[in-house]
Coordinates of C-alpha atoms in Angstrom, one line a residue:
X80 CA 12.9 15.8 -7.2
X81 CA 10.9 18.8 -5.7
X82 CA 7.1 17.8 -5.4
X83 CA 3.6 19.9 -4.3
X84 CA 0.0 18.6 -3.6
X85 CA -0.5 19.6 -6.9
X86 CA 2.2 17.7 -8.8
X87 CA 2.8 14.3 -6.7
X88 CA 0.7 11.8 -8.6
X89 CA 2.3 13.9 -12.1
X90 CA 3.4 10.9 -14.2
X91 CA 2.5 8.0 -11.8
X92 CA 2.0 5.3 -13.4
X93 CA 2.3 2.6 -10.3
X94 CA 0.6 3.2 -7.1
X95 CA 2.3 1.0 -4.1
X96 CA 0.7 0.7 -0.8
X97 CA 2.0 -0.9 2.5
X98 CA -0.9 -3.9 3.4
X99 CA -1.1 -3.8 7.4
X100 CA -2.5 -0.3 8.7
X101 CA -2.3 1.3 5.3
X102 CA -5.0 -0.8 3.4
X103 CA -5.7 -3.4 6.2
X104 CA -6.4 -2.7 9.5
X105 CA -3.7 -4.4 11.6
X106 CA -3.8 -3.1 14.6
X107 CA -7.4 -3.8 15.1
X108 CA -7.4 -6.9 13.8
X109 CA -4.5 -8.2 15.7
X110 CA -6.1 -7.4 18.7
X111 CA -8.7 -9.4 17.8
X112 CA -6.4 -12.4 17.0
X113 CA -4.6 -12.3 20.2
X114 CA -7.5 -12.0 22.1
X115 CA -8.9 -15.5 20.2
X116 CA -5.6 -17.3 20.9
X117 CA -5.8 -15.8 24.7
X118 CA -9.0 -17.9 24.6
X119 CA -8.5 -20.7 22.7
X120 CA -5.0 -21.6 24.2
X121 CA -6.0 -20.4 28.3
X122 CA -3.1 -17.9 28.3
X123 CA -5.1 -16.9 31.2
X124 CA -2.5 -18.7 33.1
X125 CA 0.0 -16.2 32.6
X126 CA -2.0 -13.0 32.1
X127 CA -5.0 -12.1 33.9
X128 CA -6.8 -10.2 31.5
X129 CA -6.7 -10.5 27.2
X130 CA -6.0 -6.9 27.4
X131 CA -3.3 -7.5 29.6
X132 CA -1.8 -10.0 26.9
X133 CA -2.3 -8.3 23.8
X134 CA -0.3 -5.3 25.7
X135 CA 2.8 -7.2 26.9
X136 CA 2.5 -9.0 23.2
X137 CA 2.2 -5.5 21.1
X138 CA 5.3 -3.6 23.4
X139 CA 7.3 -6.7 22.8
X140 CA 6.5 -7.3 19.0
X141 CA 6.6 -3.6 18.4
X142 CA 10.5 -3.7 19.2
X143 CA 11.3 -6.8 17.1
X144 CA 10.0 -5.5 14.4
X145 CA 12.3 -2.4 14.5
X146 CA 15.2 -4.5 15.2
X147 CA 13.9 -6.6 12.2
X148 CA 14.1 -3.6 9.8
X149 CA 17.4 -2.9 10.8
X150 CA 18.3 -6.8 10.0
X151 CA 19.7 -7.3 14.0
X152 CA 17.5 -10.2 14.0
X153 CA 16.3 -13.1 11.6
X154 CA 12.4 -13.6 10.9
X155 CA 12.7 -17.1 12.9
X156 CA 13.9 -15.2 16.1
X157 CA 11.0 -13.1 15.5
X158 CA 8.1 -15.2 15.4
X159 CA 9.4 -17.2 18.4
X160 CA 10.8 -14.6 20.9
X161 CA 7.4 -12.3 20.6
X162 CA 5.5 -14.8 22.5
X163 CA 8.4 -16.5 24.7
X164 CA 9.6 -13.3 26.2
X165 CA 6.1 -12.6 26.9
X166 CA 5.3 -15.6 28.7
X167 CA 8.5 -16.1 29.8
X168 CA 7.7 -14.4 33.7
X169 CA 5.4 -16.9 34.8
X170 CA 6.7 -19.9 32.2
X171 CA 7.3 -23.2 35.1
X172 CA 9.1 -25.1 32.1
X173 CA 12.5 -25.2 31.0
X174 CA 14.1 -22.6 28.4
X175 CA 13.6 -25.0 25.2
X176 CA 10.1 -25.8 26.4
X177 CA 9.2 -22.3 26.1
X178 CA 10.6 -21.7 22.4
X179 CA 8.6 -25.3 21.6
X180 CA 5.5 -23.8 23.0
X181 CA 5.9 -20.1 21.5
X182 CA 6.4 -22.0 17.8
X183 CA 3.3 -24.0 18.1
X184 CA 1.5 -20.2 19.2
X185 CA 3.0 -18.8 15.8
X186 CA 0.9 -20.3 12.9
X187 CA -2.5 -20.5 15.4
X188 CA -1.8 -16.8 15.5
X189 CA -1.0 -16.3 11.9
X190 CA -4.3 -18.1 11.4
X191 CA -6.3 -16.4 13.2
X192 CA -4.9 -12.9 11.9
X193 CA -5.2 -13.9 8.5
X194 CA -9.5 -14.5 9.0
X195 CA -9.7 -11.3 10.2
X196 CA -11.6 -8.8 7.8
X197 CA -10.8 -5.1 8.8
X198 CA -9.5 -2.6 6.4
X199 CA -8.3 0.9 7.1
X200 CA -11.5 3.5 6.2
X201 CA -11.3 4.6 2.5
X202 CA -8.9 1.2 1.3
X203 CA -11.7 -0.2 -0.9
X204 CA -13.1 3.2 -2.4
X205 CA -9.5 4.1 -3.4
X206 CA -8.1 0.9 -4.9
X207 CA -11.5 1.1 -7.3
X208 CA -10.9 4.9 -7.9
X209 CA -7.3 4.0 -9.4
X210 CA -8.3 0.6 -11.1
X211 CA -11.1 2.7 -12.3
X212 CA -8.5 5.5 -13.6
X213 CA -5.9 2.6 -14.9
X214 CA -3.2 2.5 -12.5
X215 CA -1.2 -0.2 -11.6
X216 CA -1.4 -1.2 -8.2
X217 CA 0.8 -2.8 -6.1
X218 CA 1.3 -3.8 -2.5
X219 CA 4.9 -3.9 -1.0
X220 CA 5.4 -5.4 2.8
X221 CA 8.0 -6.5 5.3
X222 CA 4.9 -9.1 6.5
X223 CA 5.3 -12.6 6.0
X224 CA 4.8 -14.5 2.9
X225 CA 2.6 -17.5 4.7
X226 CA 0.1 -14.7 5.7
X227 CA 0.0 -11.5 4.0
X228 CA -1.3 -13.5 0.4
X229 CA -4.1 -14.8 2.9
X230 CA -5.2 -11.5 4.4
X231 CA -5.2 -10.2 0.9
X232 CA -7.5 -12.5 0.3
X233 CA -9.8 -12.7 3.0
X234 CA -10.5 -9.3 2.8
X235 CA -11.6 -9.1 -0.9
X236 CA -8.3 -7.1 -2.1
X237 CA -7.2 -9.5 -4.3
X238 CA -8.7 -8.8 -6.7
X239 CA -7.4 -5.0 -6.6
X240 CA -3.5 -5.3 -6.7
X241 CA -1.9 -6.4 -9.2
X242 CA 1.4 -7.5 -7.6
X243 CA 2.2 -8.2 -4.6
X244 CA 6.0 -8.0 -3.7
X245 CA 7.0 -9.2 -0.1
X246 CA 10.3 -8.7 1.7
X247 CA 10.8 -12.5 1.9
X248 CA 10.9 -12.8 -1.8
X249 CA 14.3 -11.3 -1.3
X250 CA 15.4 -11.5 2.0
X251 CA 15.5 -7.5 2.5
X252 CA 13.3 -5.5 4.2
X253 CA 12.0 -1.9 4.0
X254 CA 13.6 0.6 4.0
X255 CA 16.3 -1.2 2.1
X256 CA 16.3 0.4 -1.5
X257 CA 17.1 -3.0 -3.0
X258 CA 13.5 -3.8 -2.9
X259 CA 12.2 -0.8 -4.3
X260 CA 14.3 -1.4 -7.0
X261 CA 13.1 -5.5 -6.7
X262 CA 9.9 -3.9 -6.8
X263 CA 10.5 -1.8 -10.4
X264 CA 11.8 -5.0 -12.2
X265 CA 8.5 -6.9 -11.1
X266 CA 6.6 -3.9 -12.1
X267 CA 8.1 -3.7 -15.6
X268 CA 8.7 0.5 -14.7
X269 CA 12.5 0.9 -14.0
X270 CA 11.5 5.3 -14.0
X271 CA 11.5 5.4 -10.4
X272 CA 9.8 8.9 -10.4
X273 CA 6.5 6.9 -12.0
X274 CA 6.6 4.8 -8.9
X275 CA 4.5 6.9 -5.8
X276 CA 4.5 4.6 -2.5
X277 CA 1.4 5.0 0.3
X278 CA 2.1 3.8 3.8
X279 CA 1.9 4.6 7.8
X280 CA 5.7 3.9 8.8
X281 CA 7.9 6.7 8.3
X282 CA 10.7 5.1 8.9
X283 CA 10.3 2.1 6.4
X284 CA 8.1 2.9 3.5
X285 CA 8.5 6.6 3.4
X286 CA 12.3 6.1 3.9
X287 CA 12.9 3.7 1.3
X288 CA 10.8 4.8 -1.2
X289 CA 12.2 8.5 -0.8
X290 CA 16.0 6.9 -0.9
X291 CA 14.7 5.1 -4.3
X292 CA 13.7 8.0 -6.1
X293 CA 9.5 7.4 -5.8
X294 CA 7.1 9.7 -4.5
X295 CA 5.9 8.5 -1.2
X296 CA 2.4 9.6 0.6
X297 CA 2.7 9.1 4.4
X298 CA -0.7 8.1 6.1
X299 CA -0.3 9.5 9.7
X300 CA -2.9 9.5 11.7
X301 CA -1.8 12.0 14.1
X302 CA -1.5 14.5 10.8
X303 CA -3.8 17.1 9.9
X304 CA -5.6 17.4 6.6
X305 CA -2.7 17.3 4.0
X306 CA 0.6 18.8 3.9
X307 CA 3.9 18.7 1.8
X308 CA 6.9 18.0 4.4
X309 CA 10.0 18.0 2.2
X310 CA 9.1 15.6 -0.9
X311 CA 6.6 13.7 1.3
X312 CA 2.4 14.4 1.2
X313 CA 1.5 13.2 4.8
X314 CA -2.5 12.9 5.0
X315 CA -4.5 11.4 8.3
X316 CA -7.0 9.8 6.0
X317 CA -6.8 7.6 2.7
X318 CA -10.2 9.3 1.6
X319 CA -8.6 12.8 1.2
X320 CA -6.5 11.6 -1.7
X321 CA -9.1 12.0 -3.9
X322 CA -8.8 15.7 -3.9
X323 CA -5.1 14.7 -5.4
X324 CA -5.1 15.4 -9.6
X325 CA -5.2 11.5 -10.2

């Protein structure tokens, strides 16, 4: 499949995106989370500073999650270890303490994540451009079922996407192509070529949805304006895809 800016949306027919820092804005809103749970649980005993928290918290989490995608480790392992190894340094309890203590931080987090309301500039204006213009839309993410239906919600996309299709509904994570192709059956569309998937990680959505046969749209930040690299349009900005031929 050879593709230009002027032919990657030909005979699209679906429209995927990746939820966290593609539509919604994760990275902010995190923040905002941790620095609420910092609060709210006096974490102050092991970092002086939120900001010192929420950086020991993303460094950590940010290497689970690649380990993660690469199946090394199971979800469960995940949602402990980023706060145990964290706290781990000045933790006075024992070992099992620690993983008790880093479950119960696991759903207060999730909770307070999932009330947060920030989206990625342009998310709204483009979802209603394509319902507007009759695609389907679709959302596919490695996040976790118990929380990624409630951001959805919370910040008014619901009603915007008309499936949602989660790693956990099959155990495999992006970039795997099975869920692509988990993705097509939902869908109803097995023509992989009328499938074009929008999201920031290069090495997850872009990857997969490139070894499935889509078209794929990499949101970049660090990218300039648009450009065609190989089969991929990478953009820094959601808002310049409406100069695409939709």
């Amino acid at each position: 499949m050879n593709c230009d800016i002027s032919d990657i949306t030909s005979g699209i027919t679906w429209v995927w995106f990746d939820l966290d820092d593609t539509l919604i804005d994760f990275r902010s809103n995190s923040r905002e989370a941790l620095r609420l749970l910092y609060e709210t649980e006096k974490l102050s005993d092991f970092y002086p500073s939120a900001e010192e928290w929420t950086e020991a918290y993303e460094n950590h989490n940010h290497s689970l999650w690649d380990r993660y995608g690469r199946g090394e480790i199971s979800q469960d392992f995940l949602r402990m270890d980023r706060f145990a190894t964290p706290l781990a340094p000045e933790w006075k309890g024992s070992h099992e303490e620690l993983e008790a203590y880093s479950r119960k931080l696991d759903p207060l987090y999730l909770d307070l994540l999932a009330s947060q309301k920030g989206l990625v500039d342009g998310a709204i204006d483009l979802l209603q451009y394509l319902r507007a213009h009759n695609y389907k839309i679709g959302v596919l993410s490695n996040g976790f079922t118990d929380v990624q239906h409630r951001k959805l919600q919370n910040c008014g996309l619901t009603q915007l996407v008309d499936l949602m299709v989660l790693s956990d509904d099959i155990g495999v994570n992006k970039p795997d192509v099975r869920i692509y192709r988990h993705a097509m059956t939902r869908a109803g569309e097995p023509v992989p070529s009328r499938h074009i998937m929008i999201g920031d990680n290069a090495a997850t959505d872009i990857l997969g949805a490139v070894g499935a046969g889509w078209r794929s749209i990499h949101l970049n930040p660090a990218a300039r304006g648009m450009e065609m690299v190989e089969d991929t349009l990478i953009t820094h900005d959601l808002r310049l895809l409406f100069n695409l031929k939709w």
